[in-house]
PDB file of N, CA and C in Angstrom:
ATOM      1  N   UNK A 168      14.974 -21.496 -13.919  1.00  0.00           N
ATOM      2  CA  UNK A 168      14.033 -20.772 -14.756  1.00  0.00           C
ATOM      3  C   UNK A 168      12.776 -21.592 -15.041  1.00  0.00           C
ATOM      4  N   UNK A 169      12.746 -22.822 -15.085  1.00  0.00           N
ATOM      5  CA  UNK A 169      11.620 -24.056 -15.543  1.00  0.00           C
ATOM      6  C   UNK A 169      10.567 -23.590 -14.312  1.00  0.00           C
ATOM      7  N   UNK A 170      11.284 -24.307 -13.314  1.00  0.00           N
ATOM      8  CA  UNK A 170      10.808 -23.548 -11.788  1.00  0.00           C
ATOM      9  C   UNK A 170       9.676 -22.629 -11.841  1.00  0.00           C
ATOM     10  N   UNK A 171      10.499 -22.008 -11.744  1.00  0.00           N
ATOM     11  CA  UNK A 171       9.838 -20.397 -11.789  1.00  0.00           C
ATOM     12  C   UNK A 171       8.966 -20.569 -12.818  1.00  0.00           C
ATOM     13  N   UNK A 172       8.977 -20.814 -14.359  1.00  0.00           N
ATOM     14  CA  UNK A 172       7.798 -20.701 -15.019  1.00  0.00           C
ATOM     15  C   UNK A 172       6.587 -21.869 -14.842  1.00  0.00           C
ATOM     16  N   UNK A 173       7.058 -22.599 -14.279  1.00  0.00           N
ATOM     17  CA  UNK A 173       5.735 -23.528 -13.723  1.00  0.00           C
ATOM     18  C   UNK A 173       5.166 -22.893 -12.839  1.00  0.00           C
ATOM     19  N   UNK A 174       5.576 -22.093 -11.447  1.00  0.00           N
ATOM     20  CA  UNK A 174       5.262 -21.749 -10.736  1.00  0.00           C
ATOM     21  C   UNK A 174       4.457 -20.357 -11.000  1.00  0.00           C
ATOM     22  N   UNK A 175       4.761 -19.845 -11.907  1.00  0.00           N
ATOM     23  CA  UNK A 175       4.204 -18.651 -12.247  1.00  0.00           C
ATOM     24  C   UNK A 175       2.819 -19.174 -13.257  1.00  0.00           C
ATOM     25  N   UNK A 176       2.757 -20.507 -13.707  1.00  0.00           N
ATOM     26  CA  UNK A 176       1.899 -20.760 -14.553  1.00  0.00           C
ATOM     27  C   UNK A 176       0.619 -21.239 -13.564  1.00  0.00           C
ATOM     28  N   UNK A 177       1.159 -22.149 -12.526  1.00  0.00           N
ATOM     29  CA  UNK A 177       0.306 -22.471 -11.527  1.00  0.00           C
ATOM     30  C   UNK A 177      -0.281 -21.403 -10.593  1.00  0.00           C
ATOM     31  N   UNK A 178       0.080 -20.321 -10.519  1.00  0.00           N
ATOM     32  CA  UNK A 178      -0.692 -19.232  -9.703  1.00  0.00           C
ATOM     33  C   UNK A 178       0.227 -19.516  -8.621  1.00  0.00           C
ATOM     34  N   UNK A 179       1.461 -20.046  -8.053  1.00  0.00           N
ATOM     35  CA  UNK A 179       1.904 -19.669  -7.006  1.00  0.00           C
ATOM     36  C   UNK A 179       3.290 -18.456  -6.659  1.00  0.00           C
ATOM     37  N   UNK A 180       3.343 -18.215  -7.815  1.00  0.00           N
ATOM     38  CA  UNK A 180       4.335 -16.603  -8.300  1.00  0.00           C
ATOM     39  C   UNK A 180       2.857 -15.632  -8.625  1.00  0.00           C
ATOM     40  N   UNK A 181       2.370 -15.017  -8.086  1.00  0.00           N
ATOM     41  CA  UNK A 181       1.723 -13.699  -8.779  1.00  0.00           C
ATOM     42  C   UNK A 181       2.040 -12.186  -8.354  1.00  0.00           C
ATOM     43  N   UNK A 182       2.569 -11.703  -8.910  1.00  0.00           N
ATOM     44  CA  UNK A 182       3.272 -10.660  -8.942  1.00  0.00           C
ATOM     45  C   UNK A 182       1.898  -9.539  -8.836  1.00  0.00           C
ATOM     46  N   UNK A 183       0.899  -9.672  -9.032  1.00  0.00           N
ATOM     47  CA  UNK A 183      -0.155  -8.745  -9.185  1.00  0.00           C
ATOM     48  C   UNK A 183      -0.612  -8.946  -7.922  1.00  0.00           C
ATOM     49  N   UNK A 184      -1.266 -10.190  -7.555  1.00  0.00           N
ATOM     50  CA  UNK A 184      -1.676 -10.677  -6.191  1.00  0.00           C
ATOM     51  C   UNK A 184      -0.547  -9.747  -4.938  1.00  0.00           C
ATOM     52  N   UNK A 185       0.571 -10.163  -5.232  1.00  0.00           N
ATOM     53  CA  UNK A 185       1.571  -9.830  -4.099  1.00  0.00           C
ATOM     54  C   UNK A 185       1.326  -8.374  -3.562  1.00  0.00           C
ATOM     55  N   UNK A 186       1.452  -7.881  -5.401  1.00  0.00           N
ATOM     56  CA  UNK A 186       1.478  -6.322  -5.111  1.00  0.00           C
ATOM     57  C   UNK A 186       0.489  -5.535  -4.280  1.00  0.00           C
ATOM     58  N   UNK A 187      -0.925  -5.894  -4.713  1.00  0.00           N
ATOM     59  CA  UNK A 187      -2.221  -5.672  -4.147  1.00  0.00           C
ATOM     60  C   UNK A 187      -2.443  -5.842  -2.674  1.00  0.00           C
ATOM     61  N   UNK A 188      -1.543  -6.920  -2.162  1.00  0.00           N
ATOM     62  CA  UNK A 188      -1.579  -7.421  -0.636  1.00  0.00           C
ATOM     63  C   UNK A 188      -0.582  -6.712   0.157  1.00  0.00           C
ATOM     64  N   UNK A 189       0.566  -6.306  -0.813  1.00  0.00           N
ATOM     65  CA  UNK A 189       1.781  -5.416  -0.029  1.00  0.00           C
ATOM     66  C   UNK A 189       0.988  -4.005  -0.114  1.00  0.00           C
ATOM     67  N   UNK A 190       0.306  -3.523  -0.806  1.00  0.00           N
ATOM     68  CA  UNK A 190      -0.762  -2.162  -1.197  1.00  0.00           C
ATOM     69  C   UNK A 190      -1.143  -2.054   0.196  1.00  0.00           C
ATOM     70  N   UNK A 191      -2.426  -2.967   0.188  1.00  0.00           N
ATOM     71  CA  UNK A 191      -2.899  -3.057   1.237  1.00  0.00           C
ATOM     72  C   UNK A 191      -3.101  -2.532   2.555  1.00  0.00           C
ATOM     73  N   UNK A 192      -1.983  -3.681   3.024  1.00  0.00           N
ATOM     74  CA  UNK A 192      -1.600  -3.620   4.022  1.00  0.00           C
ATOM     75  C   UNK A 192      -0.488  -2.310   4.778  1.00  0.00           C
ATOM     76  N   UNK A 193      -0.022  -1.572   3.897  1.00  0.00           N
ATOM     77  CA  UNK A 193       1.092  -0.246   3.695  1.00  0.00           C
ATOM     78  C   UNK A 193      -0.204   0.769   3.936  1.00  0.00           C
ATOM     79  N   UNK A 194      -0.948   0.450   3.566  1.00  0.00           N
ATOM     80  CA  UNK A 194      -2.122   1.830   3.252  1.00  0.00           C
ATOM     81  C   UNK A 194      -2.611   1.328   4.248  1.00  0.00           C
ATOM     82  N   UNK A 195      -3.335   0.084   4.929  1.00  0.00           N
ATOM     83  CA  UNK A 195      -3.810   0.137   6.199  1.00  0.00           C
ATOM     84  C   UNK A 195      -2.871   0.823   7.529  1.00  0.00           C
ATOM     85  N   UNK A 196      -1.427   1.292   7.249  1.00  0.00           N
ATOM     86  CA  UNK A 196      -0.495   1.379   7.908  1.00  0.00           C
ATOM     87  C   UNK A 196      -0.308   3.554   8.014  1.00  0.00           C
ATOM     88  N   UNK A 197      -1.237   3.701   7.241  1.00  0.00           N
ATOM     89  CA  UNK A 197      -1.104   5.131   6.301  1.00  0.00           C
ATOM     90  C   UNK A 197       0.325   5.284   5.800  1.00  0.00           C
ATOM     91  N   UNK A 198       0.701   4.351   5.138  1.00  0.00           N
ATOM     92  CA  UNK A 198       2.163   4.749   4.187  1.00  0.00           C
ATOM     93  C   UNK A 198       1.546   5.540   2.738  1.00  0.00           C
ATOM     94  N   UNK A 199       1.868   6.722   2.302  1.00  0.00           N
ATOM     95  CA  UNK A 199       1.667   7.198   1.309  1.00  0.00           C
ATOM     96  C   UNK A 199       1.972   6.617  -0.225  1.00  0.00           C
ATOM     97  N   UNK A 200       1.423   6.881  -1.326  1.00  0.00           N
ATOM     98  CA  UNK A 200       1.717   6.072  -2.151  1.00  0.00           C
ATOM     99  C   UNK A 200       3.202   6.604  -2.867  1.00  0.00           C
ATOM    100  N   UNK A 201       4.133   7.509  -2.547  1.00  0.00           N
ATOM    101  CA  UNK A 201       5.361   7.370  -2.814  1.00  0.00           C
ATOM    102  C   UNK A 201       6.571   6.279  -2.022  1.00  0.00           C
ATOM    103  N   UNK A 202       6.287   6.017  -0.685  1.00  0.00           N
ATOM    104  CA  UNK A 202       6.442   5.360  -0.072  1.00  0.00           C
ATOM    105  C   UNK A 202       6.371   3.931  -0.313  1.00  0.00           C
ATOM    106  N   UNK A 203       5.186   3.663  -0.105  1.00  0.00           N
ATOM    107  CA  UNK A 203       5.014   2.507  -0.668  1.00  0.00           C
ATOM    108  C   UNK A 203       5.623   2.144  -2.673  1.00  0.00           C
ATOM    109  N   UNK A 204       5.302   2.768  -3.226  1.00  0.00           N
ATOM    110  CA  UNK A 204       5.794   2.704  -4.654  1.00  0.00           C
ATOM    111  C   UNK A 204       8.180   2.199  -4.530  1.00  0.00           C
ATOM    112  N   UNK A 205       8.086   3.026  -3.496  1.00  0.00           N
ATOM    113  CA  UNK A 205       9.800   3.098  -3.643  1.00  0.00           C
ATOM    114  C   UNK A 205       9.485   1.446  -3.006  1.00  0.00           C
ATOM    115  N   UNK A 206       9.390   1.371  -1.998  1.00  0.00           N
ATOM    116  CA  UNK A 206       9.269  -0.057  -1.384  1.00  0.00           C
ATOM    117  C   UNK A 206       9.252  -1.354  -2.268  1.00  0.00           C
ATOM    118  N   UNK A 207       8.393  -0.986  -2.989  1.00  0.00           N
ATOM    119  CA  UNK A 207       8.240  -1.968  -3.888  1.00  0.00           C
ATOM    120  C   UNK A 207       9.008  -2.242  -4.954  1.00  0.00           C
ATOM    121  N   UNK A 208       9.492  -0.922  -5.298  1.00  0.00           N
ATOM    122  CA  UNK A 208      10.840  -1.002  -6.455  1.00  0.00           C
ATOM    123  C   UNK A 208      12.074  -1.695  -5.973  1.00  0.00           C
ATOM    124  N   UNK A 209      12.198  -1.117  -4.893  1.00  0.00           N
ATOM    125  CA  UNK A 209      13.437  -2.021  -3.804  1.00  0.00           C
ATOM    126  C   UNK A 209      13.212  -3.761  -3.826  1.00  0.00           C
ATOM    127  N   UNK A 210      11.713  -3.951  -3.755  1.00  0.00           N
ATOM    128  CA  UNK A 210      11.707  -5.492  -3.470  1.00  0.00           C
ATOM    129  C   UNK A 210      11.549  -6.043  -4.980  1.00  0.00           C
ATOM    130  N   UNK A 211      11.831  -5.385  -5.922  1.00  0.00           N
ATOM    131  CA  UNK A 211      12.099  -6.382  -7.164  1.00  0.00           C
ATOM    132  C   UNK A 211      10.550  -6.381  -8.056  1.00  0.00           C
ATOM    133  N   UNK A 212       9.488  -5.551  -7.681  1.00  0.00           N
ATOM    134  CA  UNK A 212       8.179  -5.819  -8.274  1.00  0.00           C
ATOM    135  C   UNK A 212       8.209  -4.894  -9.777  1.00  0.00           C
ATOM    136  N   UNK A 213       7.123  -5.334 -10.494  1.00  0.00           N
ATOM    137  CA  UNK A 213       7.508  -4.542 -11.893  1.00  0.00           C
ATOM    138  C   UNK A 213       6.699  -3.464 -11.850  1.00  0.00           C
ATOM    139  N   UNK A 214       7.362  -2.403 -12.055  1.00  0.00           N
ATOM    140  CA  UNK A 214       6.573  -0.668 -12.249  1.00  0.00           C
ATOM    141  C   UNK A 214       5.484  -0.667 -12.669  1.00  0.00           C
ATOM    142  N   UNK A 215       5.553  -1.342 -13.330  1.00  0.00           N
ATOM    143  CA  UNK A 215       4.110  -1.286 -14.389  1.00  0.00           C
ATOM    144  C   UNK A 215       3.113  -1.943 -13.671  1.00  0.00           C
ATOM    145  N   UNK A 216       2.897  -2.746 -13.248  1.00  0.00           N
ATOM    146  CA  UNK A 216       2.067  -3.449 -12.047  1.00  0.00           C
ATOM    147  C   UNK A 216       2.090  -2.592 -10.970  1.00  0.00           C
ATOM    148  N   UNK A 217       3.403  -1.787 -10.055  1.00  0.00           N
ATOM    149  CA  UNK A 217       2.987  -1.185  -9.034  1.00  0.00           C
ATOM    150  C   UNK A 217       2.194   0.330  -9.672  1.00  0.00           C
ATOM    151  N   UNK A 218       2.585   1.143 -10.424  1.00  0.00           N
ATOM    152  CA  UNK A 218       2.145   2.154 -10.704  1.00  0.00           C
ATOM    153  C   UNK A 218       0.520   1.869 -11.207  1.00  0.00           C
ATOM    154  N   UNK A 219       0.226   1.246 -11.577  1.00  0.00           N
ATOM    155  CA  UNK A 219      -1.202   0.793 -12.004  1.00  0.00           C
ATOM    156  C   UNK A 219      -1.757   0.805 -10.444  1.00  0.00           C
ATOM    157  N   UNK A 220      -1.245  -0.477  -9.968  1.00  0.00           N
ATOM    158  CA  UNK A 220      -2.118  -0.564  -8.469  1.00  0.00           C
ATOM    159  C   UNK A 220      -2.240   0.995  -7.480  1.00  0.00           C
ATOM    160  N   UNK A 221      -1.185   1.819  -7.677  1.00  0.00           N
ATOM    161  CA  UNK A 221      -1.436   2.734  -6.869  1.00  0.00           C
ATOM    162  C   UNK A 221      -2.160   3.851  -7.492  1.00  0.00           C
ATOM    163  N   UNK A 222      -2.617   3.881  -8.571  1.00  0.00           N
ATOM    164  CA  UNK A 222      -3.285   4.838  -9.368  1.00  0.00           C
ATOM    165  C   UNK A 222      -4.181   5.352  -8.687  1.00  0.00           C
ATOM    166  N   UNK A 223      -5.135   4.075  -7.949  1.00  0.00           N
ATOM    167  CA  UNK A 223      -6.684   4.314  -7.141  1.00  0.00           C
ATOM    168  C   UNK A 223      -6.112   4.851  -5.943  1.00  0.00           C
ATOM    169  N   UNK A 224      -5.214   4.331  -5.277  1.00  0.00           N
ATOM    170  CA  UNK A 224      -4.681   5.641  -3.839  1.00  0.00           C
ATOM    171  C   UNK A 224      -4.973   6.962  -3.639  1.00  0.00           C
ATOM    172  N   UNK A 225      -5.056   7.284  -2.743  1.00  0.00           N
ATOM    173  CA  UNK A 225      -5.264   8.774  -2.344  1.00  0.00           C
ATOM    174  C   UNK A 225      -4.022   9.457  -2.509  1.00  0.00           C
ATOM    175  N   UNK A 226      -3.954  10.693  -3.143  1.00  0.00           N
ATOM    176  CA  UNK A 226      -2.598  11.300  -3.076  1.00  0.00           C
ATOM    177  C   UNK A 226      -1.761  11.510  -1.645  1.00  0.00           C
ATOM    178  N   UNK A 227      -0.808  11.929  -1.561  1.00  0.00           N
ATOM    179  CA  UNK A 227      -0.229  12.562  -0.388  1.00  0.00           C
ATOM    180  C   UNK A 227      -1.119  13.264   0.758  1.00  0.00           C
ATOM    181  N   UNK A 228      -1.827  14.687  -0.220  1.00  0.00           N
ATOM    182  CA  UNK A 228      -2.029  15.714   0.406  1.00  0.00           C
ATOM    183  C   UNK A 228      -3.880  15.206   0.468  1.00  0.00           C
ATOM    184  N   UNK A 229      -3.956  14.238  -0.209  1.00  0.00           N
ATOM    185  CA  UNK A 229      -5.460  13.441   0.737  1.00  0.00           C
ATOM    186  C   UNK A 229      -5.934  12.947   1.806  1.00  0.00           C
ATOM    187  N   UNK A 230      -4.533  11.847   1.878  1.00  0.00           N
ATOM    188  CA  UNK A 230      -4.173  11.552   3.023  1.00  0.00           C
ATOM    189  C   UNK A 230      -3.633  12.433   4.132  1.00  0.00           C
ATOM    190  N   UNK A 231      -3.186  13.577   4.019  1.00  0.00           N
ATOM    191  CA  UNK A 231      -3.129  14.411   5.283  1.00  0.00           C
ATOM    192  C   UNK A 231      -4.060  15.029   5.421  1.00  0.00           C
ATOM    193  N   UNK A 232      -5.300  15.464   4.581  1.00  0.00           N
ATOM    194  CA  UNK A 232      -6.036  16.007   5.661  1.00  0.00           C
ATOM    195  C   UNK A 232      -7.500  15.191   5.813  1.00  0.00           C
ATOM    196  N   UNK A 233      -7.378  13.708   5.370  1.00  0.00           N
ATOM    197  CA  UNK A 233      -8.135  12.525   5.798  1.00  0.00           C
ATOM    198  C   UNK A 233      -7.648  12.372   7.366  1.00  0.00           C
ATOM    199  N   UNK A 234      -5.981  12.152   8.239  1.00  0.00           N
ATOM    200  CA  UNK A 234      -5.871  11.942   8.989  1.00  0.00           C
ATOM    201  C   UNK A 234      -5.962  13.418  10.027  1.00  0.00           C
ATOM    202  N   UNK A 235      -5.754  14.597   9.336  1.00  0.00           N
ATOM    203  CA  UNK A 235      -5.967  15.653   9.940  1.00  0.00           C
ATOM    204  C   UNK A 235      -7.567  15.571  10.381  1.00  0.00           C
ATOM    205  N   UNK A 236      -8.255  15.709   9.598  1.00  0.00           N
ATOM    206  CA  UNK A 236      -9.564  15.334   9.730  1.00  0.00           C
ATOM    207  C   UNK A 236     -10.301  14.314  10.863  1.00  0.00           C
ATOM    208  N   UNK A 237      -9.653  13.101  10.813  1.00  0.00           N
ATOM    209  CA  UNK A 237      -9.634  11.742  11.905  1.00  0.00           C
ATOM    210  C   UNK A 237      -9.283  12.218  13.247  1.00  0.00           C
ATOM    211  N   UNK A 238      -8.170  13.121  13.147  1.00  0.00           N
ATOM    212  CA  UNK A 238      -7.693  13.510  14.691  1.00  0.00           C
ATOM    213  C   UNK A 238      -8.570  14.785  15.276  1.00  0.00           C
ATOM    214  N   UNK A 239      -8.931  15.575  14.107  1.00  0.00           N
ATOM    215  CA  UNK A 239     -10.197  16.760  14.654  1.00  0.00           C
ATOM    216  C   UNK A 239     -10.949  15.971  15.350  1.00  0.00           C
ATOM    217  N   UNK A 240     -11.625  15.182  14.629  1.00  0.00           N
ATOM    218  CA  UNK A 240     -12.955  14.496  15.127  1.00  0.00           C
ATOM    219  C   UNK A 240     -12.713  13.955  16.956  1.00  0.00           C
ATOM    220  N   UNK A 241     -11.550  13.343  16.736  1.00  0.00           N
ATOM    221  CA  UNK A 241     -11.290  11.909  17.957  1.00  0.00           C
ATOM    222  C   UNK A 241     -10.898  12.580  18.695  1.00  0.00           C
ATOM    223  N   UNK A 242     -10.257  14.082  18.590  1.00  0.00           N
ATOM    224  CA  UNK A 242      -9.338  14.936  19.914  1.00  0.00           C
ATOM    225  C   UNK A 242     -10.067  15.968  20.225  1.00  0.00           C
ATOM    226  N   UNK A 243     -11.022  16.461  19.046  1.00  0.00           N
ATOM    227  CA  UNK A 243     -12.257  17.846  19.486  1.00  0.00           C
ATOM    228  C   UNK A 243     -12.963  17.773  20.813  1.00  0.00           C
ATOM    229  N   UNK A 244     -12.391  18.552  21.743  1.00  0.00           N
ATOM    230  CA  UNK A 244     -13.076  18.815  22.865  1.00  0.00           C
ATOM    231  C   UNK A 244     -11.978  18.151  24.211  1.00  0.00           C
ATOM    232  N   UNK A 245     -11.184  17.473  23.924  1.00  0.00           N
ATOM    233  CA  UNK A 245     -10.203  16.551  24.862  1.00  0.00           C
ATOM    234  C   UNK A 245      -9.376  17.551  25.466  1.00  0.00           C
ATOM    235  N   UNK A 246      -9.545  18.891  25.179  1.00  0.00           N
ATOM    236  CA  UNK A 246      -8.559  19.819  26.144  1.00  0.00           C
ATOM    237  C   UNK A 246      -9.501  20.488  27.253  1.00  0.00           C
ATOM    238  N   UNK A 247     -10.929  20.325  26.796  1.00  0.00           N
ATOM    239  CA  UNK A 247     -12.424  20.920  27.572  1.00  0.00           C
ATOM    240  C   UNK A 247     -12.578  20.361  28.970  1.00  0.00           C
ATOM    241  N   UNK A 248     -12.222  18.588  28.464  1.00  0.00           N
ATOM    242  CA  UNK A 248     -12.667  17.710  29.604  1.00  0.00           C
ATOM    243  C   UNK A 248     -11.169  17.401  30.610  1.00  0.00           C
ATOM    244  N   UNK A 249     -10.434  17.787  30.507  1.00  0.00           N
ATOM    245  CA  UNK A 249      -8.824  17.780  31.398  1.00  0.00           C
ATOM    246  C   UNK A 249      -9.272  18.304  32.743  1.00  0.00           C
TER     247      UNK A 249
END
């Protein structure tokens, strides 16, 4: 326990940092923020820190038609040129 609270005093435990970087990188991945939220409950992080960080996320149904949207754009016309 000493451990750990030195380590958490020194900045090399940050539970906020972690969360923000596991965020991240899940959302660079398009994991939705229920997804990611369970993930994080599984790995031991505190609710209150993850539910805060995912507040700014896009909902579910943002993210589908952000990527619906992405694939109009990138596939519009790809059945023209076959």
């Amino acid at each position: 326990d000493e451990l750990i609270s030195h380590c958490r005093k020194v900045g090399w435990i940050d539970d906020e940092r972690w969360v923000d970087s596991y965020v991240r990188g899940q959302e660079r991945r398009l994991k939705g923020p229920r997804a990611i939220r369970m993930k994080l409950l599984q790995k031991g992080a505190p609710a209150e820190i993850v539910d805060e960080r995912l507040a700014g996320l896009k909902s579910d149904e943002a993210q589908k038609e952000a990527i619906a949207e992405l694939v109009e754009r990138r596939y519009s016309g790809k059945e023209s040129q076959k």
